[in-house]
Short mmCIF file of C-alpha atoms and ligand atoms in Angstrom, two decimals:
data_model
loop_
_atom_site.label_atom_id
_atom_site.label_comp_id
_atom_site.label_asym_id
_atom_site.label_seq_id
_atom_site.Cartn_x
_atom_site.Cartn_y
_atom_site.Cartn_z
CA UNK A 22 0.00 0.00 0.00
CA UNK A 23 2.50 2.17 1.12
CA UNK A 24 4.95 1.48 -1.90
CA UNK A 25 1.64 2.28 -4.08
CA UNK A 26 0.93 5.47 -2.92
CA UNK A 27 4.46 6.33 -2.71
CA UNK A 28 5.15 5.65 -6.78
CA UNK A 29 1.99 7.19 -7.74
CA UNK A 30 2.80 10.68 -5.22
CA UNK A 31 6.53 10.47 -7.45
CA UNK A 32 4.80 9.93 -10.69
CA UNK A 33 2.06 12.48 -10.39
CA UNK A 34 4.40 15.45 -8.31
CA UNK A 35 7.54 14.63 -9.49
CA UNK A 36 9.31 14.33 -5.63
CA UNK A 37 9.20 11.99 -3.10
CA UNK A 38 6.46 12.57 -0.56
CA UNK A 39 7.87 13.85 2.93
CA UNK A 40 5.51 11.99 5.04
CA UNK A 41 2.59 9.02 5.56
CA UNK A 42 -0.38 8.84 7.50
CA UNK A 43 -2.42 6.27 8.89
CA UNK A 44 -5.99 5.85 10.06
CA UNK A 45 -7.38 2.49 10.66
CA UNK A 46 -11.28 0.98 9.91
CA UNK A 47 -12.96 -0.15 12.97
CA UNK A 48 -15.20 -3.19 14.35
CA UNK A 49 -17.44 -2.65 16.94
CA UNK A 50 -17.33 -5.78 19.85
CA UNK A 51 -20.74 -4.87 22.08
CA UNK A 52 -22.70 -2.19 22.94
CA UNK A 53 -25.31 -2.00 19.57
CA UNK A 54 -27.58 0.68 19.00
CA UNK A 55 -26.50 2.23 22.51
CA UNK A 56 -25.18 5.53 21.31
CA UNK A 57 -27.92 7.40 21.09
CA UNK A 58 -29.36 6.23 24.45
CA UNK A 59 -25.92 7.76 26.03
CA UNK A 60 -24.65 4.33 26.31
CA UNK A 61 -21.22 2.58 26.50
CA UNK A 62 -19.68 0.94 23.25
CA UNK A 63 -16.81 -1.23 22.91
CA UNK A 64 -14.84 -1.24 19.62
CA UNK A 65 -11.43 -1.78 18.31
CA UNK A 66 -9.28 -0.49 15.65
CA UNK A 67 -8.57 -2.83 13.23
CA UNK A 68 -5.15 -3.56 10.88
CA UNK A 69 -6.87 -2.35 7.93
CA UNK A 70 -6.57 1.37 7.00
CA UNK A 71 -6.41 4.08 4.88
CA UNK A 72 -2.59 5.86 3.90
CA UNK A 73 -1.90 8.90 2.66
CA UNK A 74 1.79 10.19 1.30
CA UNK A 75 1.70 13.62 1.51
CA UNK A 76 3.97 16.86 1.24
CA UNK A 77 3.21 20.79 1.48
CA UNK A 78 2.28 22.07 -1.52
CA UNK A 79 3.66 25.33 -2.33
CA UNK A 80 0.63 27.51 -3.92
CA UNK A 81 -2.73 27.77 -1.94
CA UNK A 82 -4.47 24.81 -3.49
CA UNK A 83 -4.63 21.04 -2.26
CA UNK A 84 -4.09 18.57 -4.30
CA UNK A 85 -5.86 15.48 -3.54
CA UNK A 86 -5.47 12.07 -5.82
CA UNK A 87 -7.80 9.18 -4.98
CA UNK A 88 -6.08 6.34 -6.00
CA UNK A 89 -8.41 3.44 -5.22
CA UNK A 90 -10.90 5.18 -7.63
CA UNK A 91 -8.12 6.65 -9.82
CA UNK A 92 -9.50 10.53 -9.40
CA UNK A 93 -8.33 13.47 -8.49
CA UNK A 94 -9.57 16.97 -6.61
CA UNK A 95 -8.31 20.03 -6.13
CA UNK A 96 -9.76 22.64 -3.47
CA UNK A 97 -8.91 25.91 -1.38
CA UNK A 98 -10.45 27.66 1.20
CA UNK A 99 -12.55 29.72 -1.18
CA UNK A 100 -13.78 27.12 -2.85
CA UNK A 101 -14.19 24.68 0.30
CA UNK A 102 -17.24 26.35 1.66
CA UNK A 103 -19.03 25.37 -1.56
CA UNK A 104 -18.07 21.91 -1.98
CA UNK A 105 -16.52 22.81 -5.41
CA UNK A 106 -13.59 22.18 -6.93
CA UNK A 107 -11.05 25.00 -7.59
CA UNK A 108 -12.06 24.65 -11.43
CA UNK A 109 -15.38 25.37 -10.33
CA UNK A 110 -17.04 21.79 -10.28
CA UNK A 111 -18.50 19.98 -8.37
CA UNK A 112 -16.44 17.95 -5.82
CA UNK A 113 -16.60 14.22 -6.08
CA UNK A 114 -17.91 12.34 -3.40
CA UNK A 115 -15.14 10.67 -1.78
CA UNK A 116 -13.75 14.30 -1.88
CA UNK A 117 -16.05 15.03 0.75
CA UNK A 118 -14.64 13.27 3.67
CA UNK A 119 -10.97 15.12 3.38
CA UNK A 120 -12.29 18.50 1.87
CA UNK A 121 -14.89 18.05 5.25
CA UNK A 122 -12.37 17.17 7.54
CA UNK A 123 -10.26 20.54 5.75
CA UNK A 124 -13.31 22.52 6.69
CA UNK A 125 -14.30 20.99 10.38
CA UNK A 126 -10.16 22.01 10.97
CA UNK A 127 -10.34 25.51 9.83
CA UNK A 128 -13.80 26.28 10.97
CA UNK A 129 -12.06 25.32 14.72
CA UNK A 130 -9.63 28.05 14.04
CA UNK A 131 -6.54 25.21 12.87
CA UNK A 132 -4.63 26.09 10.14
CA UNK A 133 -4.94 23.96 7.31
CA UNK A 134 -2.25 24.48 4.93
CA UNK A 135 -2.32 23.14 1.19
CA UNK A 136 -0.92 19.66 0.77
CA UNK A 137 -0.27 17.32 -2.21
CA UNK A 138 -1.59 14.16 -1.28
CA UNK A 139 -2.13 10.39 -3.00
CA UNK A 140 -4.14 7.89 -0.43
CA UNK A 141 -5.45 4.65 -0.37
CA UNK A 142 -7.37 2.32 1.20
CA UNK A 143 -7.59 -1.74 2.37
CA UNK A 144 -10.87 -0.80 4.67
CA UNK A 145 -13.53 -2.13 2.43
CA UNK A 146 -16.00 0.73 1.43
CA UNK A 147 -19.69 0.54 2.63
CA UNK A 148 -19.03 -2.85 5.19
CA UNK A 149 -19.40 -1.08 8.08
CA UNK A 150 -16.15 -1.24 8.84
CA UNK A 151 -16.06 2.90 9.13
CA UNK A 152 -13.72 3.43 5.98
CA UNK A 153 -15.35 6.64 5.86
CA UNK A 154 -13.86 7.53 9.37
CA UNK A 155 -10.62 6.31 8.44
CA UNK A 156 -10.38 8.30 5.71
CA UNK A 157 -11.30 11.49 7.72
CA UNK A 158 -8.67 10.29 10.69
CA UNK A 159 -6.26 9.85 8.43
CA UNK A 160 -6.77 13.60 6.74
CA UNK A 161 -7.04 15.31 10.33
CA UNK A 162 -3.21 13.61 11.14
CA UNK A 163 -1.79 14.69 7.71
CA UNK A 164 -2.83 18.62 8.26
CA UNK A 165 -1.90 18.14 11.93
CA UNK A 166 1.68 17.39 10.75
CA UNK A 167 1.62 20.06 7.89
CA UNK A 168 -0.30 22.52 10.08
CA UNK A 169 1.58 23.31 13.06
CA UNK A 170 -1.10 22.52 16.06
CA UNK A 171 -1.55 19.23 17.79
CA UNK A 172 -5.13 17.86 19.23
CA UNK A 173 -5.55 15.17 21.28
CA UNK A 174 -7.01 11.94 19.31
CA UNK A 175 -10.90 12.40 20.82
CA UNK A 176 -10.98 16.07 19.38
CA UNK A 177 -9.81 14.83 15.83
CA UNK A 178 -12.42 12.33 16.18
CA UNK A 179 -15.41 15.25 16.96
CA UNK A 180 -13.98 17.23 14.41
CA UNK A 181 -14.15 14.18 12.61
CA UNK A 182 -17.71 14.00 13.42
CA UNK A 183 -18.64 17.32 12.96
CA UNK A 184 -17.37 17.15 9.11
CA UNK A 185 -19.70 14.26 8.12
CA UNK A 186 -22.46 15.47 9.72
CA UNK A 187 -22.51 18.55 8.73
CA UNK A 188 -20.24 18.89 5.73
CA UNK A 189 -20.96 15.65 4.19
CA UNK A 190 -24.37 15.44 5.49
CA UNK A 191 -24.39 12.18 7.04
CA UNK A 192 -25.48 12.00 10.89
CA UNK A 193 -23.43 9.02 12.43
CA UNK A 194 -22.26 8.98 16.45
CA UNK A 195 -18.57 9.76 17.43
CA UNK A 196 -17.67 5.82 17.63
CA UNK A 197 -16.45 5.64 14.22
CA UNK A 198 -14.21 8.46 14.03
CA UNK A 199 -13.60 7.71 17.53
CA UNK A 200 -12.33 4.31 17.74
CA UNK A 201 -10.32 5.15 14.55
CA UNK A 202 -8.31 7.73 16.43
CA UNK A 203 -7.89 6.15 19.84
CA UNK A 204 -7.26 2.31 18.81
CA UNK A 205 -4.69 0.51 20.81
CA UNK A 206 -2.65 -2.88 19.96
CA UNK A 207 -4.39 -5.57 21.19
CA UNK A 208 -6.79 -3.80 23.01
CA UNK A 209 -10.28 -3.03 22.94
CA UNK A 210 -11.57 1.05 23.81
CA UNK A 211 -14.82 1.43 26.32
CA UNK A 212 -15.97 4.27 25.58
CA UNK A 213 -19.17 6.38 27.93
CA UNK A 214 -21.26 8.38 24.78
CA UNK A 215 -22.75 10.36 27.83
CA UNK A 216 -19.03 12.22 28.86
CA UNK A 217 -17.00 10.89 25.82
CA UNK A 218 -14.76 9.37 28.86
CA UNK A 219 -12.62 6.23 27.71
CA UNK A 220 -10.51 3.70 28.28
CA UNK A 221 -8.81 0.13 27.39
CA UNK A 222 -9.32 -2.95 27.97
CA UNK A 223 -6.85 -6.03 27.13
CA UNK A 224 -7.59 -8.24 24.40
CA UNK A 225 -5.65 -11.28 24.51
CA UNK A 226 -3.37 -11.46 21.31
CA UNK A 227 -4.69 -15.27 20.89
CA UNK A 228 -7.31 -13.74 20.04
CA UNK A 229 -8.96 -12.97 16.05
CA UNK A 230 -11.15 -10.83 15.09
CA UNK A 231 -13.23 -12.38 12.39
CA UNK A 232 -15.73 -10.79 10.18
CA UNK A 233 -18.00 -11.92 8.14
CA UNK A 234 -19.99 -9.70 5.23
CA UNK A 235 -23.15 -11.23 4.54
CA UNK A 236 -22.85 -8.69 1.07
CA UNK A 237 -26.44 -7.53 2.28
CA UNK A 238 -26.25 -4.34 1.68
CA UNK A 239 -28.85 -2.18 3.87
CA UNK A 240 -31.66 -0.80 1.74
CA UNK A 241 -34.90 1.51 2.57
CA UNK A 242 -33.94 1.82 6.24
CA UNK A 243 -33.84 4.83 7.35
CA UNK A 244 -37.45 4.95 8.10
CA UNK A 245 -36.82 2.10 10.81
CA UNK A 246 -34.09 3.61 12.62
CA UNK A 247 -36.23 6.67 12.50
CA UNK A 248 -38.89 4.53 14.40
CA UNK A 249 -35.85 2.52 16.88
CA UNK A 250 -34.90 5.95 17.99
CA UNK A 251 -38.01 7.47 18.40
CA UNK A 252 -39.38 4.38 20.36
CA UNK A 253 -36.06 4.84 22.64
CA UNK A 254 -37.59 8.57 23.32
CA UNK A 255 -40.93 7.24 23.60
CA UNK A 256 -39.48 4.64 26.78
CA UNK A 257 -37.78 7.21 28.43
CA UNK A 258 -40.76 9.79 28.69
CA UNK A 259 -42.97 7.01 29.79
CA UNK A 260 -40.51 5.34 32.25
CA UNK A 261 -39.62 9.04 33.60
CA UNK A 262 -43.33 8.69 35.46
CA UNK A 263 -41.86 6.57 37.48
CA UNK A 264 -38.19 7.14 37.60
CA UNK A 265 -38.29 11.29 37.15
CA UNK A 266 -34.44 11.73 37.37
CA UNK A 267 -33.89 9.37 33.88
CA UNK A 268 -32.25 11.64 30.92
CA UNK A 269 -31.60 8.31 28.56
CA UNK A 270 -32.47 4.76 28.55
CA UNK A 271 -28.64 4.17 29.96
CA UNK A 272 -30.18 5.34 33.66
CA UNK A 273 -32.33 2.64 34.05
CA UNK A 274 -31.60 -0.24 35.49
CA UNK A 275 -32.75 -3.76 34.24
CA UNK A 276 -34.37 -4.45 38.16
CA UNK A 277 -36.34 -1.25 37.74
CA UNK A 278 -36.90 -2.05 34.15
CA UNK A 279 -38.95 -4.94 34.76
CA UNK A 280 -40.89 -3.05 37.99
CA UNK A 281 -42.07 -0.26 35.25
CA UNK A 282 -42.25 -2.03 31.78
CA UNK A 283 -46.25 -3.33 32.16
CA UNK A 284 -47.33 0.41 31.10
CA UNK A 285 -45.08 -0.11 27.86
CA UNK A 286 -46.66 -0.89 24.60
CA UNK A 287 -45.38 -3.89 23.07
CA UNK A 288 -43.30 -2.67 20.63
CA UNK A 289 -41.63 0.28 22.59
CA UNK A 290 -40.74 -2.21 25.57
CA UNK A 291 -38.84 -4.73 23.21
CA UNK A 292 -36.98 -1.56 21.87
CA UNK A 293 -36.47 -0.32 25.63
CA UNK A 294 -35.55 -3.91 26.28
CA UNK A 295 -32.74 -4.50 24.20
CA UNK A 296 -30.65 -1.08 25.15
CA UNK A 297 -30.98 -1.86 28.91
CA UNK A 298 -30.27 -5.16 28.83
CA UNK A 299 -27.25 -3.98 26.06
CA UNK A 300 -25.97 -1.56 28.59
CA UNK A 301 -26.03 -4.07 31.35
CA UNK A 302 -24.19 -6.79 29.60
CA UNK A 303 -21.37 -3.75 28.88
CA UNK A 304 -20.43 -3.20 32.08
CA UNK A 305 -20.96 -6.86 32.79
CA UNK A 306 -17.86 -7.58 30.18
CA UNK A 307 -15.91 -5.21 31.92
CA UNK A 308 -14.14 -8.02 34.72
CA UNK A 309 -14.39 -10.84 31.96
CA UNK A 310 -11.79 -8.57 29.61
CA UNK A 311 -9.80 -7.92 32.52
CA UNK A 312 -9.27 -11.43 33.83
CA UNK A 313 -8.97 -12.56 29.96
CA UNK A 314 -12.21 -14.54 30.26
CA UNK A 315 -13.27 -14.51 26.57
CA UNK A 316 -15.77 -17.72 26.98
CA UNK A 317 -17.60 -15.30 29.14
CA UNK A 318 -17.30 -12.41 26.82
CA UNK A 319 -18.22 -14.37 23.86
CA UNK A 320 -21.06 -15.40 25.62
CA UNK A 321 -22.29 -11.90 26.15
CA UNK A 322 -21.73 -10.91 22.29
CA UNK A 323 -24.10 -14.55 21.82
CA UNK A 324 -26.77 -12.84 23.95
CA UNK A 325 -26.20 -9.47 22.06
CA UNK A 326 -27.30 -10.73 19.10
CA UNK A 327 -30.32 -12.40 20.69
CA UNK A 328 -31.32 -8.89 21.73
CA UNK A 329 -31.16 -7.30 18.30
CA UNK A 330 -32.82 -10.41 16.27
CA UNK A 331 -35.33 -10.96 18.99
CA UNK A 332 -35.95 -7.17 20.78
CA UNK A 333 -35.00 -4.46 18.54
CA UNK A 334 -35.64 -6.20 15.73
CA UNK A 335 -32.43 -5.17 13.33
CA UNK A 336 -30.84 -8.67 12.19
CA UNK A 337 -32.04 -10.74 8.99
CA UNK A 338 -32.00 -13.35 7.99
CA UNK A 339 -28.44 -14.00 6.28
CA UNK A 340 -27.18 -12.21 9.41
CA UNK A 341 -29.12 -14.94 11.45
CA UNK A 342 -27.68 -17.66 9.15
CA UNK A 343 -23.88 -16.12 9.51
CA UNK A 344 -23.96 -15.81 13.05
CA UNK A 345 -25.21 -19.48 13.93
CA UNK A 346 -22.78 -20.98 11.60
CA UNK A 347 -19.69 -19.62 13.14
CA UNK A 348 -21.54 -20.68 16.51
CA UNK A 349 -20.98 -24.21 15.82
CA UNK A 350 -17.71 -23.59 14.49
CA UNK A 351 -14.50 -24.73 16.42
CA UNK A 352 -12.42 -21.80 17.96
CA UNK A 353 -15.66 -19.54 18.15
CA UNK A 354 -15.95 -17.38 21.39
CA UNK A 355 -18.73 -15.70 20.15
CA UNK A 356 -20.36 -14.34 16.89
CA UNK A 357 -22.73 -10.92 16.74
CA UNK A 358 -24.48 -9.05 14.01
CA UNK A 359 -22.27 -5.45 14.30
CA UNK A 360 -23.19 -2.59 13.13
CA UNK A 361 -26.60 -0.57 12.80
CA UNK A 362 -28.16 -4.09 11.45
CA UNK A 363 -30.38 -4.78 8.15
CA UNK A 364 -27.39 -6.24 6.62
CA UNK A 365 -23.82 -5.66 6.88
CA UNK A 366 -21.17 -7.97 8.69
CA UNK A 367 -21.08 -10.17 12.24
CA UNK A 368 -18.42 -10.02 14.16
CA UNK A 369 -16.95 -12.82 15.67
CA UNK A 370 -14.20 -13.54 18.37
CA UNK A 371 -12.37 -16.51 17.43
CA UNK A 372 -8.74 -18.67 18.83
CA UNK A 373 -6.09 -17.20 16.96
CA UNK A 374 -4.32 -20.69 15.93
CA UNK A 375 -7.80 -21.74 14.34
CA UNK A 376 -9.15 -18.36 12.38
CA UNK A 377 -7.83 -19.64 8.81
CA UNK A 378 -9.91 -22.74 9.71
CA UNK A 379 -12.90 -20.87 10.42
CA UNK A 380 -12.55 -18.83 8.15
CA UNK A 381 -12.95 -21.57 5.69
CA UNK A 382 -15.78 -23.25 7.15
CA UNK A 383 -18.18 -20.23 8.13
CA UNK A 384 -17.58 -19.45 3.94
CA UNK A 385 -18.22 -22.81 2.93
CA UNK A 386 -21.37 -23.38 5.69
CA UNK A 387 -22.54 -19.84 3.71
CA UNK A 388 -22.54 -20.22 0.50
CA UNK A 389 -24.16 -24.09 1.31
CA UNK A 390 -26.96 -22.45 2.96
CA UNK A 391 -27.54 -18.95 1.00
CA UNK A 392 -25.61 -19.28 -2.41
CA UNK A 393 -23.51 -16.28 -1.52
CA UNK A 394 -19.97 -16.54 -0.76
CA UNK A 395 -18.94 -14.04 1.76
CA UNK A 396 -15.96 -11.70 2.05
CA UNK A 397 -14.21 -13.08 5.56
CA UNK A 398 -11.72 -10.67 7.36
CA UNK A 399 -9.31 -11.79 10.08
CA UNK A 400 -8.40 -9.01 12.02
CA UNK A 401 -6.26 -7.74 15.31
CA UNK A 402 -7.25 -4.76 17.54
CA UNK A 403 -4.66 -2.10 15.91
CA UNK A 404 -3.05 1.44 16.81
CA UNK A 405 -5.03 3.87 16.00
CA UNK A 406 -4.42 6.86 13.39
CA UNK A 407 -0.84 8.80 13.19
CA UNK A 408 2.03 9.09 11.34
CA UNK A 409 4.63 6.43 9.75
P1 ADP B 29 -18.27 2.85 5.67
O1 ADP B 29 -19.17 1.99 6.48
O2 ADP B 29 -17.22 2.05 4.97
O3 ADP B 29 -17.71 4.01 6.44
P2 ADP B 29 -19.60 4.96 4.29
O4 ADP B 29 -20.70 4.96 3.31
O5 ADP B 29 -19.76 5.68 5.56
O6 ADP B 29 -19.18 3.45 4.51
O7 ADP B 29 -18.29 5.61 3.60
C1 ADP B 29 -17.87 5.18 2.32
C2 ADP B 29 -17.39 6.40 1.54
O8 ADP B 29 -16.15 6.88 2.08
C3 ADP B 29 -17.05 6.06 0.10
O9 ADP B 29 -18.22 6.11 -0.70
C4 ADP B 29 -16.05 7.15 -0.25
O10 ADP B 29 -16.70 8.35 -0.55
C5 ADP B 29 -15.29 7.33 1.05
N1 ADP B 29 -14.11 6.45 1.02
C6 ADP B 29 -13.91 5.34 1.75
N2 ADP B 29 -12.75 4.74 1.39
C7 ADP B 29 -12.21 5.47 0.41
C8 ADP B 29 -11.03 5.35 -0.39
N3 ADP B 29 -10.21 4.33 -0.24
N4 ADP B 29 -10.81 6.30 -1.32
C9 ADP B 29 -11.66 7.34 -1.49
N5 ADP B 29 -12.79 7.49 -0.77
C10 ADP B 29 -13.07 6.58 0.16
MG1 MG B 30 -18.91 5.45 7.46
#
């Protein structure tokens, strides 16, 4: 990757780039749908991730060359506001994310000075493995280097945020960009959505990541997060007639849960359900990372994805299929649906010494049952964004 992006900076600039970036992808372990009921998540950066080989440039226009899509853009702070081009068209779309990230830095008073920059990526696009946020981490390190100021990773990440929400116009929570810019080797980041407090947790290194893309690719859904959220909302204001101090489904507790829940419609207690017990089996995993017990974390990522096929309602079913597959499967700790559901990947914690093998089997036991044959990643909890 590296040596890519490296020959194609020399071919297009004519010099050698004078630095790299990194940003990694990201897999999210527990704590589903949580965010946005101030919850607790528990992802990982993962050894796939987007590099950029970059220089100043010496007018007042950045230079940007794709090279996974073999495109290039070129923007300055005129045209940035406008999300043109510095010819006057439109910017492409993957320009977006670093023009974005350009604008979330300068509108925070950072200086942003032009680069020349090739990057690439081995975070596969629209997985949900947050290549978009890798992309943007990646971006926020290269004008750190070139720009003179230094953040700390978690205000990279909400700048991070803030670009694609509001300059790319896509509302996601701060995990993404988050777990990009805070990864640790072999470790896996608790974060609290309420404060944005964090910290590790060990992952033992006999430990693989697996995922598994079902190749489902989510379609027509907004409506139903829409309706997940707003049942969330709908919980909380009912609940708060008994418990009048709640702000978020995170402050109640599964005891008082099941005290309150008879005044609950069906629907919104099953919704209500799900994040409670999700938040509860969070803090629960808590002692099992840090006595290396990964039967009894596995176990909890099992009953996660009970939760969302049975309670908030978010799995299908090739996600169904995937995850009871690599269930039976030798090695297996545990295997989830991750991500916001609908389609998308599992996630599953596997012995190191036998991933290949599962690998192997979870495609074949696939294909056998749906046809499809599945893109399977094996993957280690990674550093998270910076330079080379
Ligand atoms: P994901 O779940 O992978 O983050 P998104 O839809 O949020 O999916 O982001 C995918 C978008 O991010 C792509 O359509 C593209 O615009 C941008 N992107 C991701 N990877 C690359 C890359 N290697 N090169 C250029 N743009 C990229
Ligand atoms: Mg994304």
């Amino acid at each position: 990757m590296i040596e890519k992006i490296t020959a194609i900076f020399q071919q297009k600039f004519g010099t050698q780039p004078a630095f790299i970036a990194q940003a990694p992808g990201r897999v999210n372990l527990l704590g589903e749908h949580v965010d946005y009921n101030d919850g607790f998540v528990m992802p990982v950066a993962i050894d796939r991730a987007t590099y950029i080989a970059f220089s100043p440039a010496a007018g007042l226009e950045t230079c940007l060359v794709a090279a996974d899509f073999d495109q290039q853009a070129r923007f300055s702070s005129d045209s940035i506001a406008t999300k043109t081009q510095t010819d006057g068209s439109q910017m492409p779309e993957w320009g977006l994310y670093p023009a974005g990230m350009c604008w979330a830095l300068s509108d925070a008073g950072l200086a942003t000075p032009a680069i020349n920059a090739v990057f690439s990526s081995n975070v596969p696009r629209g997985s949900g493995l947050s290549s978009s946020a890798s992309v943007e981490m990646a971006f926020a390190i290269a004008w750190q280097q070139v720009g003179g100021w230094s953040l700390t990773p978690m205000e990279r990440a909400r700048l991070g945020q803030r670009a694609e929400n509001q300059y790319v116009g896509v509302s996601c929570g701060i995990m993404d960009q988050f777990a990009s810019a805070c990864g640790e080797n072999n470790r896996l980041l608790f974060l609290d959505c309420r404060s944005l407090q964090y910290h590790s947790l060990p992952l033992p290194e006999n430990i693989a990541l697996v995922v598994a893309d079902t190749g489902v690719r989510r379609k027509l859904t907004t409506g139903e997060y829409n309706r997940r959220h707003d049942a969330c909302t709908e919980a909380v204001r009912l609940l708060q007639n008994h418990l009048p101090a709640i702000q978020a489904l995170r402050d109640v507790s599964p005891e008082d849960f099941n005290r309150f829940s008879a005044d609950l419609p069906e629907e919104v207690k099953k919704r209500a359900r799900h994040i409670i017990s999700e938040v509860r089996r969070t803090i629960t995993a808590i002692p099992l990372l840090e006595k290396s017990d990964m039967a009894g974390f596995g176990k909890l990522m099992n009953e996660c994805h009970i939760s969302l096929r049975d309670d908030y309602e978010v799995s299908i079913d090739e996600l169904d299929t995937m995850v009871s597959i690599a269930q039976g499967l030798p090695g297996c700790y545990g295997a989830r649906l991750t991500g916001a559901g609908f389609g998308g990947c599992t996630i599953n914690l596997v012995e190191r010494t036998q991933a290949e093998q599962f690998a192997q089997l979870l495609r074949q036991g696939y294909q056998q049952a749906t046809g499809q044959s599945p893109e399977i990643y094996i993957c280690q909890a990674s550093q998270g964004a910076g330079m080379l």
